[in-house]
CSV table of C-alpha atoms and ligand atoms in Angstrom, one decimal:
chain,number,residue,atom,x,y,z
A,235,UNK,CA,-179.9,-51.7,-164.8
A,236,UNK,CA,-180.4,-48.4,-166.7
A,237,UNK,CA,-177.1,-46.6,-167.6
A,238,UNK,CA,-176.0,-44.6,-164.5
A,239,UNK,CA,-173.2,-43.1,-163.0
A,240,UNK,CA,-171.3,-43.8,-160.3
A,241,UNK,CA,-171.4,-39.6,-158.7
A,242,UNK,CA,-174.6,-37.2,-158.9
A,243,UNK,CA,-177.6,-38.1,-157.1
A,244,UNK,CA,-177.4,-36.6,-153.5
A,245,UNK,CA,-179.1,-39.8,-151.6
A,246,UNK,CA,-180.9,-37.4,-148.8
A,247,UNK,CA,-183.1,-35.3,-151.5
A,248,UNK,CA,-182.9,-37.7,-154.4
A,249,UNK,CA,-186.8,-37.9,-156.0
A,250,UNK,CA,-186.8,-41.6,-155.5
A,251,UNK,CA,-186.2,-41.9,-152.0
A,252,UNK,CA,-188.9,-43.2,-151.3
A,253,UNK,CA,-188.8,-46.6,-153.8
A,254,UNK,CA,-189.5,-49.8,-153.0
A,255,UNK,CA,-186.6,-51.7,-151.9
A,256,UNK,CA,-186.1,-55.3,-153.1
A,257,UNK,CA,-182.6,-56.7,-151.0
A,258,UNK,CA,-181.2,-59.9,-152.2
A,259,UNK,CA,-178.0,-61.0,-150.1
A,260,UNK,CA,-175.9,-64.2,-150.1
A,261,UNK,CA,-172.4,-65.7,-150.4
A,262,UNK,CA,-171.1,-65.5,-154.0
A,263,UNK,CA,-172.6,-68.3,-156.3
A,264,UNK,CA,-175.8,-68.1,-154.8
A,265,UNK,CA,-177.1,-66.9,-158.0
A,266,UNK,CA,-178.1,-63.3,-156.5
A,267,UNK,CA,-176.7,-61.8,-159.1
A,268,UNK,CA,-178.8,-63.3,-162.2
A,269,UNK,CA,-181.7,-63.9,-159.9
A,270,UNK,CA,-181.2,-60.0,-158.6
A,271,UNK,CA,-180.9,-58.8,-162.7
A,272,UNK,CA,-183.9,-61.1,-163.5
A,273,UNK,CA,-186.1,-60.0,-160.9
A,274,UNK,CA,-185.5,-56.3,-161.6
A,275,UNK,CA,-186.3,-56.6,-165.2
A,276,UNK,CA,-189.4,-58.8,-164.4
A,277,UNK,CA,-190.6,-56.1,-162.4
A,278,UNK,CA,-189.2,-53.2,-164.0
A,279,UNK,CA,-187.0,-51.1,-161.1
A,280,UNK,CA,-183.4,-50.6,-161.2
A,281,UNK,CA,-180.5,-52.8,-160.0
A,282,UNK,CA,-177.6,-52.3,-158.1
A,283,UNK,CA,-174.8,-55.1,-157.8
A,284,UNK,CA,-173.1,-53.6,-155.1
A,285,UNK,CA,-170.1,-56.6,-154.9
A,286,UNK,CA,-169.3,-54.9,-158.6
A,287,UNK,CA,-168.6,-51.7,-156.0
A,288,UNK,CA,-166.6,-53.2,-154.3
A,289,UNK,CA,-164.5,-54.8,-157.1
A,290,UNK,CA,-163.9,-51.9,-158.8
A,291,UNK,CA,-162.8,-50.0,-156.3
A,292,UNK,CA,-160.3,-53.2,-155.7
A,293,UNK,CA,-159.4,-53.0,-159.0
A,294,UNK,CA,-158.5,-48.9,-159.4
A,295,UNK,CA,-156.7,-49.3,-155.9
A,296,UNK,CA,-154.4,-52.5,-157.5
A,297,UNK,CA,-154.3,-50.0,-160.9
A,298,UNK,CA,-152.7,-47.2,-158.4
A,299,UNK,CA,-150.7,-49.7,-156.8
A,300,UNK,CA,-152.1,-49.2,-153.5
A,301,UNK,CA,-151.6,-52.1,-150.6
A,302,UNK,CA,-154.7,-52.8,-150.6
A,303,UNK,CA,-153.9,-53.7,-146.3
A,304,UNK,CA,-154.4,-49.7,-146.1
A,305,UNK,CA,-157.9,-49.3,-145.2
A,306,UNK,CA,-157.1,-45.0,-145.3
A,307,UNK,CA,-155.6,-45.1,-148.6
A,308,UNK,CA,-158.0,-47.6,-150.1
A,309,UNK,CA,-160.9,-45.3,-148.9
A,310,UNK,CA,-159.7,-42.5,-150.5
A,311,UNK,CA,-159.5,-44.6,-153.8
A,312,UNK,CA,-163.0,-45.6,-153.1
A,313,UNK,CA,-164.0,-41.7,-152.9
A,314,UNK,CA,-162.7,-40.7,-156.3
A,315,UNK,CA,-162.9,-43.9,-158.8
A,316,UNK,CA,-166.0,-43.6,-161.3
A,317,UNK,CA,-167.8,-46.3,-161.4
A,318,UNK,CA,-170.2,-46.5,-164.3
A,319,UNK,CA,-173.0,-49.2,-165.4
A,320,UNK,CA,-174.0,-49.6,-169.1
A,321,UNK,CA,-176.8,-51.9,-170.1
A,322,UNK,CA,-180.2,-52.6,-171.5
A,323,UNK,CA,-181.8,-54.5,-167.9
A,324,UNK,CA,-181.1,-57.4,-170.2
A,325,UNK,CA,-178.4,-59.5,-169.6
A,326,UNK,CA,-174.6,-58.4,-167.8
A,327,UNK,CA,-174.1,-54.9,-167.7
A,328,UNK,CA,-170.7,-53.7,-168.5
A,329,UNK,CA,-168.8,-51.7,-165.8
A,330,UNK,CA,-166.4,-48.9,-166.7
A,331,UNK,CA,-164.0,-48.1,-164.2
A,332,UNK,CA,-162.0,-44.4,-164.4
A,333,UNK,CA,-163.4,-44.5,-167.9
A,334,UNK,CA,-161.9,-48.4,-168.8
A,335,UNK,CA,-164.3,-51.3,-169.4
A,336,UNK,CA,-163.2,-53.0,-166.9
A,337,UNK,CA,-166.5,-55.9,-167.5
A,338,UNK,CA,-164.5,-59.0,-168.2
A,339,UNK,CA,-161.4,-58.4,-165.2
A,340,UNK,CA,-164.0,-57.6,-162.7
A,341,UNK,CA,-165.8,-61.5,-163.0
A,342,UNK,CA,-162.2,-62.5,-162.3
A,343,UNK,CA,-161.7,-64.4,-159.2
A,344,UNK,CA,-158.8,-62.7,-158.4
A,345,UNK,CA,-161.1,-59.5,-158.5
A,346,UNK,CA,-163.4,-61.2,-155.9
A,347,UNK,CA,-161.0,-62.1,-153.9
A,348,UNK,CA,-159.2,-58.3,-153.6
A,349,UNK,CA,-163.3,-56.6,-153.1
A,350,UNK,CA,-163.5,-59.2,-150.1
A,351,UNK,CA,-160.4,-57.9,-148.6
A,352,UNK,CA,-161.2,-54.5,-149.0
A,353,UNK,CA,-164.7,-54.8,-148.1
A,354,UNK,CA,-163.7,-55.4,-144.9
A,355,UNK,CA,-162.1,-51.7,-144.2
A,356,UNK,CA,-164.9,-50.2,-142.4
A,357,UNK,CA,-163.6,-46.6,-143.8
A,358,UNK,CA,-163.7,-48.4,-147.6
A,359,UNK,CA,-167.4,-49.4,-147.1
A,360,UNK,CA,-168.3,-46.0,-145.5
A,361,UNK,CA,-167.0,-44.2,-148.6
A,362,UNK,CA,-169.4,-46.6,-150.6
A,363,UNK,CA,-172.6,-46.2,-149.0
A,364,UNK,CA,-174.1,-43.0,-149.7
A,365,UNK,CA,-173.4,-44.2,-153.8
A,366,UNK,CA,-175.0,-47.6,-153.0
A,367,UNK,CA,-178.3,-45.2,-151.7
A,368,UNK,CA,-178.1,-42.9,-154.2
A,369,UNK,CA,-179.5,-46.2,-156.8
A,370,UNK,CA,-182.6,-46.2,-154.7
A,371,UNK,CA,-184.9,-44.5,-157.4
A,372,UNK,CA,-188.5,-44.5,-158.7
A,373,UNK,CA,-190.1,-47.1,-159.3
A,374,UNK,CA,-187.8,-49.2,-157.2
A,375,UNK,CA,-184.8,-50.7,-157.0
A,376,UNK,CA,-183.4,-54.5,-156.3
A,377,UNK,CA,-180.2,-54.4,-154.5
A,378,UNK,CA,-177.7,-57.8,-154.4
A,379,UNK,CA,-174.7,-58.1,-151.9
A,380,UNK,CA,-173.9,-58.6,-148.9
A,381,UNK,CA,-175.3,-56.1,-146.3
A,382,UNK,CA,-178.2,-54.7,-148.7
A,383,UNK,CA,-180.7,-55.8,-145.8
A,384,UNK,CA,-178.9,-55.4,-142.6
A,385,UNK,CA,-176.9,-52.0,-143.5
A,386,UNK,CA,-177.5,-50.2,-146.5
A,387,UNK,CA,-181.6,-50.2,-146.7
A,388,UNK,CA,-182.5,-51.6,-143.7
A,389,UNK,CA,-186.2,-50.3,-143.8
A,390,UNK,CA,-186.6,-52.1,-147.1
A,391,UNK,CA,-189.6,-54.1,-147.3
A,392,UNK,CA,-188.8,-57.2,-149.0
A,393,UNK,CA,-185.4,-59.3,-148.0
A,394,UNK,CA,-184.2,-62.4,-149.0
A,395,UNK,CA,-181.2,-64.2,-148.3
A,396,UNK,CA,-180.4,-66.7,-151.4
A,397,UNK,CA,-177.6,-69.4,-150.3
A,398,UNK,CA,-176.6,-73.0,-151.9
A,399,UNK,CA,-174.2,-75.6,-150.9
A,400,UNK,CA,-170.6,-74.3,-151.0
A,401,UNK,CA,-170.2,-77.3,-153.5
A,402,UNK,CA,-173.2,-76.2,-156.0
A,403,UNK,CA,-171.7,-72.7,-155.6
A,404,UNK,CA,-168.4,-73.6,-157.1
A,405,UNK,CA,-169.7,-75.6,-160.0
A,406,UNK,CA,-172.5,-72.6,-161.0
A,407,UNK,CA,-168.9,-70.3,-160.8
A,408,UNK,CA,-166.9,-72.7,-162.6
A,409,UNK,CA,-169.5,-73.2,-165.7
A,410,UNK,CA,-169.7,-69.5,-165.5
A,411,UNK,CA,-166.2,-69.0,-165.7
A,412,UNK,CA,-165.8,-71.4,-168.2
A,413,UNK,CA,-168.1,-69.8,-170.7
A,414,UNK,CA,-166.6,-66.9,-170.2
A,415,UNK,CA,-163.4,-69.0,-171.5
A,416,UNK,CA,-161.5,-68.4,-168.6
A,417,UNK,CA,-160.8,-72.3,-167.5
A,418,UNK,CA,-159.7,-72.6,-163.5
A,419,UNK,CA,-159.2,-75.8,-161.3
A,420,UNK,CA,-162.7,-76.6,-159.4
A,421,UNK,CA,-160.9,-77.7,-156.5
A,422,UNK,CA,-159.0,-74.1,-156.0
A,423,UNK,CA,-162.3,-72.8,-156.8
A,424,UNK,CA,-164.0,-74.4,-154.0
A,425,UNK,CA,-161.0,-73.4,-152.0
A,426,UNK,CA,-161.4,-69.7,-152.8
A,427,UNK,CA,-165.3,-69.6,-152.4
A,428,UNK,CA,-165.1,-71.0,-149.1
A,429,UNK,CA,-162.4,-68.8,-148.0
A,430,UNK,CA,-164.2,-65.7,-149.1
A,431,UNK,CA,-167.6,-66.8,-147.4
A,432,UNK,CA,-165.5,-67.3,-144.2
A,433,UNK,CA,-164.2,-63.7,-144.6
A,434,UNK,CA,-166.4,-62.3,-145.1
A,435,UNK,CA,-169.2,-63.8,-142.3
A,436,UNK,CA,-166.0,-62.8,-140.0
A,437,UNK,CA,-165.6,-59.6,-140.3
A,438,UNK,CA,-166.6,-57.1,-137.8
A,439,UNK,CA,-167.9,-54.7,-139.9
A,440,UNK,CA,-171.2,-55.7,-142.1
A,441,UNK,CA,-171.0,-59.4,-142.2
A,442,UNK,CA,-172.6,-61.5,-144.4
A,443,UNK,CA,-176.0,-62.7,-142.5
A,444,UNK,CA,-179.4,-62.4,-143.3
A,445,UNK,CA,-181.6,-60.0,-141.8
A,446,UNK,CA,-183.7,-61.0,-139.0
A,447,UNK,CA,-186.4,-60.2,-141.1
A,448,UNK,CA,-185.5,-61.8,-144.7
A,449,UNK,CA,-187.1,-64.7,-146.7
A,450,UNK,CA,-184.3,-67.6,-146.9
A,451,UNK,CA,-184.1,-68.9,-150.2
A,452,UNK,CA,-181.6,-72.5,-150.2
A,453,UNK,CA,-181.4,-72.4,-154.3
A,454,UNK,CA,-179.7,-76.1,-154.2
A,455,UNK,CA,-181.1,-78.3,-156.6
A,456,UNK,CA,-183.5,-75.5,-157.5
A,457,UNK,CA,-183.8,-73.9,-160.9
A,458,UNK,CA,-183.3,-70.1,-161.4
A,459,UNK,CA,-186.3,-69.7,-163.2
A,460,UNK,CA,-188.2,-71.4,-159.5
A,461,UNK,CA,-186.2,-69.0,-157.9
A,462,UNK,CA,-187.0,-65.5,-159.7
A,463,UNK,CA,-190.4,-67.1,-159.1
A,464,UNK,CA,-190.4,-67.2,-155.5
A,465,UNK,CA,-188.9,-63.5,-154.9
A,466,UNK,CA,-191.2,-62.1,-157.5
A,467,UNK,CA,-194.2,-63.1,-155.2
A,468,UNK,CA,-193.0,-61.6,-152.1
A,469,UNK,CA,-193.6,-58.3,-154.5
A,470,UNK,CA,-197.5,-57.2,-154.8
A,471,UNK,CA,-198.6,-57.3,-158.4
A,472,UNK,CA,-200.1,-53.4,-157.7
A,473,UNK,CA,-196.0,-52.8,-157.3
A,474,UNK,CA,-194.8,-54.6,-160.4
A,475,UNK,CA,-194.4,-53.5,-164.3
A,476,UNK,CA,-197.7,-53.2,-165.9
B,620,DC,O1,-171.1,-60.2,-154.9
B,620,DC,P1,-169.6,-60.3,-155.3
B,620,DC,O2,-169.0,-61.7,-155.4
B,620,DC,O3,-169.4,-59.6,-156.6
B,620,DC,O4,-168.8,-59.5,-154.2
B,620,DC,C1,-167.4,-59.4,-154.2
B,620,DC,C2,-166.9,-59.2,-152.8
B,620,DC,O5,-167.3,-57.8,-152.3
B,620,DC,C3,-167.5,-60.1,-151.7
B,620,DC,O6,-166.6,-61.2,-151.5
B,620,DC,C4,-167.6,-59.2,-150.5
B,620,DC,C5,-167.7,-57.8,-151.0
B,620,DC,N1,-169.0,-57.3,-150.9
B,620,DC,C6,-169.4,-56.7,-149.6
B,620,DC,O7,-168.6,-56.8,-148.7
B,620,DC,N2,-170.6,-56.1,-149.5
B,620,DC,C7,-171.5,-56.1,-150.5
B,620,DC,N3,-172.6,-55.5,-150.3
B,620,DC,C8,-171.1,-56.6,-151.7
B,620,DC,C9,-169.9,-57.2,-151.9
């Protein structure tokens, strides 16, 4: 992702868009996220991780000690934190929230778990979508989340929806995790994966689901490299990164 701010662009008359779209959605541990980061450098567009939104905003609402139950108050939080993304395209960006690297607490579990619950406030993910547009910029962006396909670019032209096994998901998390040296029980991991998938294929607002009109990608068993393979084709080489 090239640095950018949270605020600024105004989505309606910003110069880009027009972009091609590139949507990647899936339940966390998919691999969206490196595949999403690997794809957009591959091809040279920008990259939006929108679930790092939505844990930052989960983060500056806890930071403000606001019950995070109050979909009103949580909005409003939404509306005025500062969300900012530093890095090269190459590797994990760092995220700076009201001005604090907030990076390392946002991979927290615990930080997943409090962006699922908010993320299901439609008012919360109202305040967030004009921002989650305003990335769409020349010469093209790849989106990961959630609702990239169904909700926020709809008219993009390529989709895919990346899944794995709930099991594979919580060992790619756990290895993750443990480099990070952060060491959690796999068994409460699976726990917590599964009930965040659950909530949030619930809810009534935005679900997790792919669009009707997504390539399905089952990465089980499946390296990442095959995988940043297959999206990059859906992707005509006239589009790509000389
Ligand atoms: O992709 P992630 O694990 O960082 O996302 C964290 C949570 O944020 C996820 O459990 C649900 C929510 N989310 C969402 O509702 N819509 C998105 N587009 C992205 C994330």
């Amino acid at each position: 992702m090239s640095p950018s701010t949270s605020r600024g662009r105004d989505p309606a008359t910003a110069a880009g868009a027009t972009a091609p779209v590139l949507t990647i959605d899936g339940p966390s541990g998919s691999g969206k996220g490196t595949v999403s980061r690997m794809v957009a450098h591959a091809l040279g567009w920008h990259y939006l991780d929108s679930g790092a939104l939505y844990r930052a905003v989960g983060l500056a609402a806890a930071w403000e000690q606001i019950d995070l139950s109050d979909a009103e108050a949580v909005a409003a939080c939404a509306s005025r934190t500062v969300i900012r993304f530093d890095g090269d395209g190459e590797g994990e960006p760092k995220v700076w929230v009201n001005g604090k690297d907030a990076t390392h607490q946002l991979r927290m579990e615990t930080a997943g778990a409090a962006a699922s619950a908010i993320a299901a406030h439609p008012p919360v993910r109202s305040a967030l979508t004009d921002l989650q547009r305003s990335f769409r910029t020349d010469p093209g962006l790849v989106a990961d989340g959630r609702d990239m396909g169904t909700v926020i670019f709809p008219e993009a032209p390529f989709k895919v929806f990346l899944t794995a096994s709930a099991e594979e998901r919580a060992h790619r998390r756990h290895k993750q995790l443990k480099e990070k040296g952060v060491s959690v029980n796999f068994d409460s991991l699976l726990h917590e994966i599964s009930a965040r998938d659950e909530r949030d294929a619930s809810r009534a607002v935005a679900p997790l689901k792919p669009a009707s009109d997504a390539l399905f990608l089952d990465s089980t068993g499946r390296s990442i490299g095959e995988v940043v393979q297959h999206v990059l084709a859906l992707v005509p080489e006239s589009m790509r990164r000389p």
